[in-house]
Amino acid sequence: MFFSIVSFVFLPIRLLLQFWRLVLFRFRNGNHFFLEVPSSFSYERKSWFVKMFVSGGEEPFFVDFLLWMRALSKIPGLQKVSFLFEAPEYGYGETWNLCKSIQALNEKGITTAGYSLGGGTKSLLLLSYCKERYSSSASEFFPTLPSAEAYFFGDAAKKVGVGVETYASGAFKSFGETFQRSSFSAPARKNLENLLKDQREFLKESFASTSGLSLSVLERPILSSESLLEGNFLTALLEEDEFRENYLYEDYLNEKEGKPEKPNYKKLADKGLRLHSKLVRFSAISKSYPIVAILPVQGNILPDLGREEEFRSRQVSYRYYQNLLKELREDPKVAAVVLEMNSPGGSALVSELIYREIRKLSEKKPVFTYVLNVAASGGYYLACGGEEIHASPYSVVGSIGAVMLRFDLKGLYDKLGVKKERIAFYPYRDILSEYGKLGPKSAAFLKKEVSRSRDLFYSRVTSARKTTKEELESKWGEGRVFLGTRFLQGGYLDSCSSFLETLDRIKEKLDLTKVEVRYLPGTYSWKDLIQELKPSLSLRTLGLPDFDSLEKLRDEGPHYFSELAEKLAKR
């Protein structure tokens, strides 16, 4: 109320400023905008300490970038947008959302042109959605279609005397097969084949509906720009500086037949876009709008239950999210919360604890989930705590179930001449030891624990999605993973849509015309930086199993985890 009175008192001055913005916009307004799309987006904010020691500026937040692209479509008189794409390091979820934003510009009658020096399938997909497509005559693209080539360490483990016991809640919860077998089991292989098939079909439809590029062309490991030009995918070949410097000219040529050309377009600068944004947001009486908070949930769900409350980069820790969700619950300005999900899962216990915090929040205000690339196992578990689950169609979702691994190192110890002697062992104490196989009672106990974790997971899913345990287990559970479009058919998603379409749906449900979208990134601190700069060459760096981490897996209890899903989402 106070701010409304102040804004009314200063209304004459504010109207004068608005008139001045209008005058400036008339001079700065143009009809062609040049936009560089970075190779990566940020989901965390660097602390001042990190900024001091790390060169280069921060990448934009993905949500902000999408909103920026939407603002372009509302500029009066805008005729063309030229995109300079850096080779994407982000996933298909981000790629598809960018493609949808480009498509929205096309549907507004705005010409879109894209330029890429190279990259893979994602670079070609971004170009495919543009009306005009350019590259250098020296450029090459290296597409890869959905496929898998997995490591299996079962035989190697036997040779060195390492035994692996897996307790899984279903035939498709195949995480342990990597360490037990020399190939996929039949159910796991079939599930993976179906996922890859759906991914290929989605890519096929995306290219066919835009540029007409066929998957048979993308099967070639190297595509030269000349071959893409001959196949009518590319509009023309240009050097990057020509595209960048001559974008105000037709065909990006500032001279024809040796004669200078006059610009065909007028430049729309960043300042012009900001001026327009301020013009459209102006109201006679200033008021704050309800906040839709976007909370990123990125990375593996950690088993850490300590008191540390700080953000941890690309990891989901209980205390951090417990406090943050509580703050959102108690903030009267926050009208709704969106969980920006990108997690393959992790600890079963922490998944349940954070789920309960999300449920507490959802009792106070609507909570929605948007899956960018992956919400498998614990990631989907958390999503079930909200009101609705939306996803990009290329997201990898599911893996509903539980798995526990136990490593038996007695054979390895014997080879090394190491012995262990058990003293005062009690029933089930052998579960906590890596020395020898489990007894029948202990093995039965672990199977029961995994079943209990699975049943709790199933109950969370059936409650959220209004289905039965029998339906879930027979078609969608037991650790199966799916593409977003397939999961939608089963009723386990509310839509396969873009992030901006999800925000529009939220505004509609809240019956609001305007909201303030506020992104809530964690702070990338000196601890995260030091963790990444550790000068060590670990087994994980070599692509081999890290036995320290495997020991932790044993101690953490049942896991809702799909490492395979995470890798496929980044492919």
Coordinates of C-alpha atoms in Angstrom, one line a residue:
M1 CA 0.0 0.0 0.0
F2 CA 2.8 2.4 0.9
F3 CA 4.6 1.9 -2.4
S4 CA 1.3 2.5 -4.3
I5 CA 0.8 5.8 -2.5
V6 CA 4.4 6.9 -3.2
S7 CA 4.1 5.9 -6.9
F8 CA 0.9 7.9 -7.2
V9 CA 2.5 11.0 -5.6
F10 CA 5.4 10.8 -8.1
L11 CA 3.1 10.0 -11.0
P12 CA 3.8 13.2 -12.9
I13 CA 7.6 12.5 -12.8
R14 CA 7.0 8.9 -13.7
L15 CA 4.8 9.9 -16.7
L16 CA 7.6 12.3 -17.9
L17 CA 10.1 9.5 -17.7
Q18 CA 7.8 7.2 -19.6
F19 CA 7.4 9.8 -22.3
W20 CA 11.2 10.1 -22.5
R21 CA 11.5 6.3 -22.9
L22 CA 9.0 6.4 -25.6
V23 CA 10.9 9.1 -27.5
L24 CA 14.2 7.2 -27.0
F25 CA 12.6 4.0 -28.2
R26 CA 11.4 5.7 -31.4
F27 CA 15.0 6.5 -32.2
R28 CA 16.5 3.2 -31.0
N29 CA 13.9 0.8 -32.3
G30 CA 15.1 -1.4 -35.1
N31 CA 13.8 -4.3 -37.1
H32 CA 16.8 -6.8 -36.9
F33 CA 18.2 -8.2 -33.7
F34 CA 21.5 -10.2 -33.4
L35 CA 21.6 -12.8 -30.6
E36 CA 24.5 -15.0 -29.6
V37 CA 23.4 -18.3 -28.0
P38 CA 26.1 -19.4 -25.5
S39 CA 27.4 -23.0 -25.4
S40 CA 26.2 -23.4 -21.9
F41 CA 23.9 -21.9 -19.3
S42 CA 24.4 -21.4 -15.6
Y43 CA 22.2 -22.9 -12.8
E44 CA 24.2 -21.4 -10.0
R45 CA 25.6 -17.9 -9.1
K46 CA 29.4 -17.5 -8.6
S47 CA 30.4 -16.0 -5.3
W48 CA 32.6 -12.9 -5.2
F49 CA 35.6 -15.1 -4.2
V50 CA 35.2 -17.4 -7.2
K51 CA 34.8 -14.4 -9.6
M52 CA 38.2 -13.1 -8.3
F53 CA 40.0 -16.3 -9.4
V54 CA 38.0 -17.5 -12.4
S55 CA 38.3 -15.5 -15.6
G56 CA 35.3 -14.9 -17.8
G57 CA 31.8 -13.7 -17.1
E58 CA 28.9 -15.7 -15.9
E59 CA 26.7 -17.5 -18.4
P60 CA 23.0 -16.5 -18.4
F61 CA 20.5 -18.4 -16.5
F62 CA 18.5 -20.6 -18.9
V63 CA 15.0 -19.3 -17.7
D64 CA 16.1 -15.7 -18.2
F65 CA 17.4 -16.4 -21.7
L66 CA 14.1 -18.0 -22.7
L67 CA 12.2 -14.9 -21.3
W68 CA 14.6 -12.7 -23.2
M69 CA 13.7 -14.6 -26.4
R70 CA 10.0 -14.2 -25.7
A71 CA 10.5 -10.5 -25.2
L72 CA 11.8 -10.3 -28.8
S73 CA 8.6 -11.6 -30.2
K74 CA 6.7 -8.6 -28.7
I75 CA 8.9 -5.9 -30.3
P76 CA 6.7 -3.9 -32.7
G77 CA 8.1 -3.9 -36.3
L78 CA 10.7 -6.6 -35.6
Q79 CA 11.4 -8.4 -38.9
K80 CA 14.4 -10.6 -38.4
V81 CA 16.5 -12.3 -35.7
S82 CA 20.0 -13.6 -36.5
F83 CA 21.2 -16.3 -34.1
L84 CA 24.9 -17.2 -33.7
F85 CA 25.0 -20.6 -32.1
E86 CA 28.0 -21.9 -30.2
A87 CA 28.3 -25.7 -30.1
P88 CA 25.9 -26.7 -27.3
E89 CA 27.3 -28.3 -24.1
Y90 CA 23.8 -28.5 -22.6
G91 CA 21.3 -31.2 -23.0
Y92 CA 18.4 -31.9 -25.4
G93 CA 16.0 -30.4 -22.9
E94 CA 17.6 -27.0 -23.3
T95 CA 18.0 -27.5 -27.0
W96 CA 14.4 -28.3 -27.6
N97 CA 13.2 -25.3 -25.5
L98 CA 15.4 -23.0 -27.6
C99 CA 14.0 -24.6 -30.7
K100 CA 10.4 -23.9 -29.5
S101 CA 11.3 -20.2 -28.8
I102 CA 12.7 -19.9 -32.4
Q103 CA 9.5 -21.5 -33.7
A104 CA 7.5 -19.0 -31.8
L105 CA 9.3 -16.2 -33.6
N106 CA 8.7 -17.9 -36.9
E107 CA 5.0 -18.1 -36.1
K108 CA 4.9 -14.4 -35.4
G109 CA 6.1 -13.8 -39.0
I110 CA 9.7 -12.9 -37.8
T111 CA 12.4 -14.3 -40.1
T112 CA 15.0 -16.4 -38.2
A113 CA 18.5 -17.0 -39.4
G114 CA 21.0 -19.3 -37.7
Y115 CA 24.8 -19.7 -38.0
S116 CA 26.9 -22.4 -36.5
L117 CA 30.6 -23.2 -37.1
G118 CA 30.1 -26.9 -36.2
G119 CA 29.0 -29.2 -33.5
G120 CA 26.8 -32.3 -33.2
T121 CA 23.2 -33.3 -33.6
K122 CA 22.0 -30.5 -31.2
S123 CA 23.7 -27.8 -33.4
L124 CA 22.0 -29.1 -36.4
L125 CA 18.7 -29.3 -34.6
L126 CA 18.9 -25.6 -33.6
L127 CA 19.8 -24.6 -37.2
S128 CA 16.9 -26.8 -38.4
Y129 CA 14.3 -24.6 -36.7
C130 CA 15.7 -21.4 -38.3
K131 CA 14.2 -20.3 -41.7
E132 CA 17.7 -19.5 -43.0
R133 CA 20.7 -21.6 -42.1
Y134 CA 24.4 -20.7 -42.6
S135 CA 27.8 -22.1 -41.8
S136 CA 31.4 -21.7 -42.9
S137 CA 32.8 -23.5 -46.0
A138 CA 35.4 -25.1 -43.8
S139 CA 32.9 -26.3 -41.2
E140 CA 32.2 -29.9 -40.2
F141 CA 29.5 -31.4 -38.1
F142 CA 29.8 -34.6 -36.1
P143 CA 26.3 -35.9 -35.4
T144 CA 25.5 -38.9 -33.2
L145 CA 22.1 -40.6 -33.1
P146 CA 20.7 -42.1 -29.9
S147 CA 22.8 -45.3 -29.2
A148 CA 24.6 -46.9 -26.3
E149 CA 27.9 -48.7 -25.6
A150 CA 28.0 -49.6 -22.0
Y151 CA 30.9 -50.9 -19.9
F152 CA 30.6 -54.2 -18.0
F153 CA 33.1 -55.1 -15.3
G154 CA 31.6 -58.5 -14.2
D155 CA 34.4 -60.6 -15.7
A156 CA 37.1 -58.2 -14.5
A157 CA 35.7 -58.1 -11.0
K158 CA 35.8 -61.9 -10.9
K159 CA 39.4 -62.0 -12.0
V160 CA 40.5 -59.7 -9.2
G161 CA 38.3 -61.4 -6.7
V162 CA 35.6 -58.8 -6.2
G163 CA 32.1 -60.0 -5.8
V164 CA 29.0 -57.9 -6.3
E165 CA 25.6 -58.6 -4.8
T166 CA 22.6 -56.6 -6.1
Y167 CA 19.3 -56.3 -4.5
A168 CA 16.9 -54.7 -7.0
S169 CA 13.2 -54.1 -6.9
G170 CA 12.7 -55.1 -10.5
A171 CA 14.3 -56.7 -13.6
F172 CA 14.7 -53.2 -15.2
K173 CA 16.5 -51.7 -12.2
S174 CA 19.8 -52.6 -13.9
F175 CA 22.4 -50.4 -12.2
G176 CA 24.1 -53.3 -10.6
E177 CA 24.5 -55.2 -13.9
T178 CA 27.5 -53.0 -14.8
F179 CA 29.5 -54.7 -12.0
Q180 CA 28.0 -58.2 -12.1
R181 CA 27.6 -59.2 -15.7
S182 CA 29.4 -59.1 -19.1
S183 CA 26.2 -57.9 -21.0
F184 CA 22.7 -56.6 -20.4
S185 CA 20.0 -58.8 -19.1
A186 CA 17.2 -59.3 -21.6
P187 CA 14.7 -57.0 -19.8
A188 CA 17.2 -54.2 -19.3
R189 CA 18.4 -54.5 -22.9
K190 CA 14.8 -54.4 -24.2
N191 CA 13.9 -51.3 -22.1
L192 CA 17.0 -49.5 -23.4
E193 CA 16.3 -50.4 -27.0
N194 CA 12.8 -49.0 -26.6
L195 CA 14.1 -45.7 -25.1
L196 CA 16.6 -45.3 -27.9
K197 CA 14.0 -46.0 -30.5
D198 CA 11.7 -43.4 -29.1
Q199 CA 14.6 -40.9 -29.0
R200 CA 15.3 -41.5 -32.6
E201 CA 11.7 -41.2 -33.6
F202 CA 11.4 -37.9 -31.9
L203 CA 14.5 -36.6 -33.6
K204 CA 13.2 -37.9 -37.0
E205 CA 10.0 -36.0 -36.5
S206 CA 11.7 -32.8 -35.4
F207 CA 14.0 -32.6 -38.4
A208 CA 11.3 -33.7 -40.9
S209 CA 8.9 -31.0 -39.7
T210 CA 11.5 -28.2 -40.0
S211 CA 14.3 -28.7 -42.5
G212 CA 13.5 -32.1 -43.9
L213 CA 16.9 -33.4 -43.0
S214 CA 16.7 -37.2 -42.8
L215 CA 18.2 -39.5 -40.1
S216 CA 20.0 -41.4 -42.8
V217 CA 22.1 -38.3 -43.4
L218 CA 22.8 -37.9 -39.7
E219 CA 24.1 -41.5 -39.6
R220 CA 27.3 -40.3 -41.2
P221 CA 29.8 -39.5 -38.5
I222 CA 31.2 -36.4 -40.4
L223 CA 29.0 -34.0 -42.4
S224 CA 30.8 -31.2 -44.3
S225 CA 29.1 -27.9 -44.8
E226 CA 29.4 -28.4 -48.5
S227 CA 27.4 -31.6 -48.3
L228 CA 24.7 -29.9 -46.2
L229 CA 24.5 -27.1 -48.7
E230 CA 24.1 -29.6 -51.6
G231 CA 21.4 -31.3 -49.6
N232 CA 19.5 -28.0 -49.3
F233 CA 19.9 -27.9 -45.5
L234 CA 22.1 -24.9 -45.5
T235 CA 21.0 -21.6 -47.2
A236 CA 24.5 -20.5 -48.0
L237 CA 28.1 -20.6 -46.8
L238 CA 29.5 -17.6 -45.0
E239 CA 32.4 -16.8 -42.7
E240 CA 31.4 -16.1 -39.1
D241 CA 32.6 -12.4 -39.3
E242 CA 30.5 -11.9 -42.4
F243 CA 27.4 -13.2 -40.6
R244 CA 28.2 -11.1 -37.5
E245 CA 29.2 -7.9 -39.1
N246 CA 26.8 -7.8 -42.1
Y247 CA 23.6 -9.0 -40.5
L248 CA 21.8 -5.7 -41.5
Y249 CA 22.3 -6.5 -45.2
E250 CA 20.3 -8.9 -47.4
D251 CA 22.1 -12.3 -47.7
Y252 CA 24.7 -10.9 -45.2
L253 CA 26.6 -9.2 -48.1
N254 CA 27.5 -5.5 -47.7
E255 CA 28.4 -5.3 -51.4
K256 CA 27.3 -6.8 -54.7
E257 CA 29.3 -6.8 -57.9
G258 CA 32.0 -4.8 -56.1
K259 CA 29.6 -2.0 -55.2
P260 CA 28.7 -1.1 -51.6
E261 CA 25.2 -1.9 -50.5
K262 CA 22.9 0.1 -48.3
P263 CA 21.7 -1.7 -45.1
N264 CA 18.3 -3.5 -45.6
Y265 CA 17.6 -3.5 -41.9
K266 CA 17.9 -1.2 -38.9
K267 CA 19.8 -2.5 -35.9
L268 CA 17.8 -3.2 -32.7
A269 CA 20.3 -3.0 -29.8
D270 CA 20.0 -4.5 -26.4
K271 CA 19.2 -1.0 -25.0
G272 CA 16.2 -0.8 -27.3
L273 CA 14.9 -4.1 -26.1
R274 CA 15.3 -3.0 -22.4
L275 CA 13.5 0.2 -23.2
H276 CA 10.6 -1.6 -24.7
S277 CA 10.4 -3.9 -21.7
K278 CA 10.1 -0.9 -19.4
L279 CA 7.5 0.7 -21.6
V280 CA 5.2 -2.4 -21.5
R281 CA 5.7 -2.9 -17.8
F282 CA 4.7 0.6 -16.9
S283 CA 1.5 1.2 -14.9
A284 CA 0.1 4.4 -13.4
I285 CA 0.3 2.9 -9.9
S286 CA 3.3 0.8 -9.2
K287 CA 2.6 -2.5 -7.6
S288 CA 4.5 -5.7 -7.0
Y289 CA 3.3 -8.8 -8.8
P290 CA 3.0 -12.3 -7.3
I291 CA 6.2 -14.2 -7.6
V292 CA 6.6 -17.6 -9.4
A293 CA 9.9 -18.9 -7.9
I294 CA 12.0 -21.2 -10.0
L295 CA 14.0 -23.6 -7.9
P296 CA 16.7 -25.6 -9.7
V297 CA 17.2 -29.2 -8.5
Q298 CA 20.4 -30.3 -10.2
G299 CA 22.5 -33.4 -9.7
N300 CA 22.6 -36.5 -7.6
I301 CA 20.6 -36.7 -4.4
L302 CA 23.2 -37.0 -1.6
P303 CA 22.9 -39.2 1.5
D304 CA 24.4 -36.4 3.6
L305 CA 22.2 -35.6 6.7
G306 CA 24.7 -33.4 8.4
R307 CA 24.1 -29.8 9.6
E308 CA 25.8 -28.2 6.6
E309 CA 23.2 -25.9 5.0
E310 CA 25.3 -24.5 2.2
F311 CA 24.5 -25.1 -1.5
R312 CA 26.7 -27.8 -3.2
S313 CA 27.3 -27.5 -6.9
R314 CA 25.4 -30.1 -9.1
Q315 CA 24.3 -32.0 -6.0
V316 CA 21.1 -32.2 -4.0
S317 CA 21.6 -32.1 -0.2
Y318 CA 18.8 -32.3 2.3
R319 CA 19.6 -29.4 4.7
Y320 CA 20.0 -26.9 1.9
Y321 CA 16.7 -27.7 0.3
Q322 CA 14.9 -28.1 3.7
N323 CA 15.8 -24.5 4.6
L324 CA 15.0 -23.1 1.1
L325 CA 11.7 -24.8 0.9
K326 CA 10.8 -23.6 4.3
E327 CA 11.6 -20.0 3.3
L328 CA 9.4 -20.3 0.2
R329 CA 6.6 -21.7 2.3
E330 CA 6.7 -18.7 4.6
D331 CA 7.2 -16.0 2.0
P332 CA 3.8 -14.4 1.3
K333 CA 5.0 -12.9 -1.9
V334 CA 5.6 -16.3 -3.5
A335 CA 2.4 -17.5 -5.3
A336 CA 3.8 -20.7 -6.8
V337 CA 7.0 -22.7 -7.0
V338 CA 8.5 -24.5 -10.0
L339 CA 11.1 -27.2 -9.4
E340 CA 13.4 -27.1 -12.4
M341 CA 14.3 -30.8 -12.3
N342 CA 17.5 -32.3 -13.6
S343 CA 18.3 -35.2 -11.3
P344 CA 19.0 -38.9 -11.9
G345 CA 18.2 -39.7 -8.3
G346 CA 20.3 -40.9 -5.4
S347 CA 19.7 -41.7 -1.7
A348 CA 16.3 -43.2 -1.0
L349 CA 16.2 -41.7 2.5
V350 CA 17.0 -38.1 1.4
S351 CA 14.5 -38.5 -1.5
E352 CA 11.8 -39.2 1.0
L353 CA 12.8 -36.4 3.4
I354 CA 12.9 -33.7 0.6
Y355 CA 9.6 -35.1 -0.7
R356 CA 8.0 -34.4 2.6
E357 CA 9.4 -30.9 2.6
I358 CA 7.9 -30.4 -0.9
R359 CA 4.6 -31.7 0.4
K360 CA 4.6 -29.2 3.3
L361 CA 5.2 -26.4 0.7
S362 CA 2.4 -27.7 -1.6
E363 CA -0.1 -27.5 1.3
K364 CA 0.5 -23.7 1.4
K365 CA 0.9 -22.9 -2.3
P366 CA 1.0 -24.7 -5.7
V367 CA 4.2 -26.6 -6.6
F368 CA 5.0 -27.6 -10.1
T369 CA 7.8 -29.6 -11.6
Y370 CA 9.4 -29.0 -15.0
V371 CA 11.9 -31.8 -16.1
L372 CA 14.6 -30.4 -18.4
N373 CA 16.6 -33.5 -19.2
V374 CA 16.2 -36.2 -16.5
A375 CA 14.0 -37.0 -13.6
A376 CA 14.8 -40.6 -12.9
S377 CA 14.4 -42.6 -9.7
G378 CA 14.7 -40.0 -6.8
G379 CA 14.3 -37.2 -9.3
Y380 CA 10.9 -38.4 -10.2
Y381 CA 10.2 -39.2 -6.5
L382 CA 10.7 -35.5 -5.7
A383 CA 8.5 -34.5 -8.6
C384 CA 5.6 -36.4 -7.2
G385 CA 5.5 -34.1 -4.2
G386 CA 4.1 -31.3 -6.3
E387 CA 0.7 -30.6 -8.0
E388 CA 1.7 -31.2 -11.6
I389 CA 4.7 -32.6 -13.5
H390 CA 5.7 -31.2 -16.9
A391 CA 8.7 -32.1 -19.1
S392 CA 10.4 -31.5 -22.3
P393 CA 9.5 -34.3 -24.7
Y394 CA 13.1 -35.5 -24.9
S395 CA 13.5 -35.9 -21.2
V396 CA 14.4 -39.2 -19.6
V397 CA 12.0 -40.1 -16.8
G398 CA 11.0 -43.1 -14.7
S399 CA 13.3 -45.6 -13.1
I400 CA 10.7 -46.1 -10.4
G401 CA 12.1 -48.6 -7.9
A402 CA 15.0 -49.2 -5.6
V403 CA 18.4 -50.9 -5.7
M404 CA 21.1 -51.7 -3.3
L405 CA 24.6 -52.9 -4.1
R406 CA 27.0 -54.7 -1.8
F407 CA 30.7 -55.5 -2.7
D408 CA 32.4 -58.6 -1.4
L409 CA 36.2 -58.0 -1.4
K410 CA 37.3 -61.2 0.3
G411 CA 38.6 -62.7 -2.9
L412 CA 40.7 -59.6 -3.6
Y413 CA 42.0 -59.6 0.0
D414 CA 43.0 -63.3 -0.3
K415 CA 45.0 -62.5 -3.5
L416 CA 46.8 -59.8 -1.6
G417 CA 47.4 -61.8 1.5
V418 CA 45.0 -59.8 3.6
K419 CA 42.9 -61.4 6.3
K420 CA 40.1 -60.1 8.5
E421 CA 39.0 -61.7 11.7
R422 CA 35.4 -61.2 13.0
I423 CA 34.9 -60.6 16.7
A424 CA 31.6 -60.1 18.5
F425 CA 29.6 -60.1 15.3
Y426 CA 25.9 -60.2 15.9
P427 CA 23.0 -61.1 13.6
Y428 CA 23.0 -59.0 10.4
R429 CA 26.4 -57.4 11.3
D430 CA 27.9 -59.0 8.2
I431 CA 25.8 -56.5 6.1
L432 CA 28.2 -53.8 7.2
S433 CA 31.2 -55.8 6.2
E434 CA 32.8 -56.1 2.8
Y435 CA 34.5 -59.4 3.8
G436 CA 32.6 -62.5 2.6
K437 CA 29.2 -63.3 1.3
L438 CA 26.1 -62.6 3.3
G439 CA 24.3 -65.2 5.2
P440 CA 20.7 -66.2 4.2
K441 CA 19.1 -64.2 6.9
S442 CA 21.1 -61.0 6.1
A443 CA 20.3 -61.4 2.3
A444 CA 16.6 -61.8 3.1
F445 CA 16.8 -58.7 5.3
L446 CA 18.2 -56.6 2.5
K447 CA 15.7 -57.9 0.0
K448 CA 12.9 -56.9 2.5
E449 CA 14.4 -53.4 2.9
V450 CA 14.6 -52.8 -0.8
S451 CA 11.0 -54.0 -1.2
R452 CA 10.0 -51.6 1.6
S453 CA 11.7 -48.7 -0.1
R454 CA 10.1 -49.7 -3.4
D455 CA 6.6 -49.9 -1.9
L456 CA 7.0 -46.4 -0.4
F457 CA 8.1 -45.1 -3.7
Y458 CA 5.2 -46.7 -5.4
S459 CA 2.8 -45.3 -2.9
R460 CA 4.1 -41.7 -3.6
V461 CA 3.7 -42.2 -7.3
T462 CA 0.2 -43.8 -7.2
S463 CA -1.0 -41.0 -4.8
A464 CA 0.4 -38.3 -7.1
R465 CA -0.7 -39.8 -10.4
K466 CA -4.0 -41.3 -9.3
T467 CA -3.2 -44.8 -10.5
T468 CA -3.0 -48.3 -9.0
K469 CA 0.1 -50.2 -7.8
E470 CA -0.8 -53.0 -10.3
E471 CA -0.9 -50.7 -13.2
L472 CA 2.3 -49.0 -12.2
E473 CA 4.2 -52.2 -11.6
S474 CA 3.1 -54.0 -14.7
K475 CA 3.9 -51.3 -17.3
W476 CA 5.8 -48.4 -15.8
G477 CA 7.6 -49.5 -12.7
E478 CA 10.3 -52.0 -11.8
G479 CA 13.0 -49.6 -12.8
R480 CA 11.9 -49.0 -16.4
V481 CA 13.1 -45.7 -18.0
F482 CA 11.1 -43.8 -20.7
L483 CA 11.2 -40.8 -23.0
G484 CA 9.0 -38.0 -21.9
T485 CA 6.5 -38.5 -24.7
R486 CA 6.0 -42.2 -23.8
F487 CA 5.6 -41.4 -20.1
L488 CA 3.0 -38.8 -20.9
Q489 CA 0.9 -41.5 -22.6
G490 CA 0.8 -43.5 -19.4
G491 CA -0.4 -40.5 -17.4
Y492 CA 2.8 -40.0 -15.4
L493 CA 3.3 -36.5 -16.8
D494 CA 0.8 -33.7 -17.2
S495 CA 2.3 -32.4 -20.4
C496 CA 5.3 -32.4 -22.7
S497 CA 5.7 -28.7 -23.3
S498 CA 8.2 -25.9 -23.2
F499 CA 9.2 -24.2 -20.0
L500 CA 7.5 -21.0 -21.1
E501 CA 4.3 -22.9 -21.9
T502 CA 4.4 -24.3 -18.4
L503 CA 4.7 -20.8 -16.9
D504 CA 1.7 -19.8 -19.0
R505 CA -0.2 -22.7 -17.6
I506 CA 0.7 -21.7 -14.1
K507 CA -0.5 -18.1 -14.6
E508 CA -3.8 -19.5 -16.0
K509 CA -4.3 -21.8 -13.0
L510 CA -3.5 -18.9 -10.6
D511 CA -5.8 -16.6 -12.7
L512 CA -3.1 -14.0 -13.0
T513 CA -2.2 -11.9 -16.0
K514 CA 1.2 -10.8 -14.8
V515 CA 3.7 -12.5 -12.5
E516 CA 7.3 -11.9 -11.5
V517 CA 9.5 -14.9 -12.5
R518 CA 12.3 -15.2 -9.9
Y519 CA 15.1 -17.7 -10.4
L520 CA 16.7 -19.0 -7.2
P521 CA 20.2 -20.3 -8.0
G522 CA 22.6 -21.6 -5.4
T523 CA 25.9 -19.8 -4.9
Y524 CA 29.0 -21.5 -6.4
S525 CA 31.5 -21.0 -3.6
W526 CA 35.2 -21.5 -2.9
K527 CA 34.4 -25.0 -1.6
D528 CA 33.0 -26.0 -5.0
L529 CA 35.9 -24.5 -6.8
I530 CA 38.5 -26.3 -4.7
Q531 CA 36.6 -29.6 -5.1
E532 CA 36.8 -29.3 -8.9
L533 CA 40.5 -28.2 -8.8
K534 CA 41.8 -31.2 -6.8
P535 CA 44.9 -32.3 -8.7
S536 CA 44.1 -36.0 -8.6
L537 CA 43.7 -38.6 -11.3
S538 CA 40.9 -40.9 -10.0
L539 CA 39.6 -44.1 -11.3
R540 CA 36.5 -42.2 -12.3
T541 CA 38.5 -39.9 -14.5
L542 CA 39.6 -43.0 -16.4
G543 CA 36.1 -44.3 -16.7
L544 CA 36.6 -47.1 -14.2
P545 CA 34.6 -47.8 -11.1
D546 CA 35.6 -45.7 -8.0
F547 CA 35.6 -48.3 -5.2
D548 CA 35.6 -45.5 -2.5
S549 CA 32.3 -44.4 -4.0
L550 CA 31.1 -48.0 -4.2
E551 CA 31.8 -48.4 -0.5
K552 CA 29.6 -45.4 0.2
L553 CA 26.8 -46.9 -1.9
R554 CA 26.9 -49.9 0.4
D555 CA 26.6 -47.7 3.5
E556 CA 23.9 -45.4 2.2
G557 CA 21.2 -48.0 1.9
P558 CA 18.7 -48.4 -1.0
H559 CA 19.1 -46.1 -4.0
Y560 CA 16.7 -44.6 -6.5
F561 CA 19.4 -44.1 -9.1
S562 CA 19.7 -44.3 -12.8
E563 CA 23.2 -43.4 -14.0
L564 CA 22.3 -44.7 -17.5
A565 CA 19.4 -42.2 -17.7
E566 CA 21.7 -39.3 -16.9
K567 CA 24.2 -40.3 -19.6
L568 CA 21.5 -40.8 -22.2
A569 CA 20.0 -37.3 -21.4
K570 CA 23.4 -35.7 -22.1
R571 CA 24.0 -37.7 -25.3

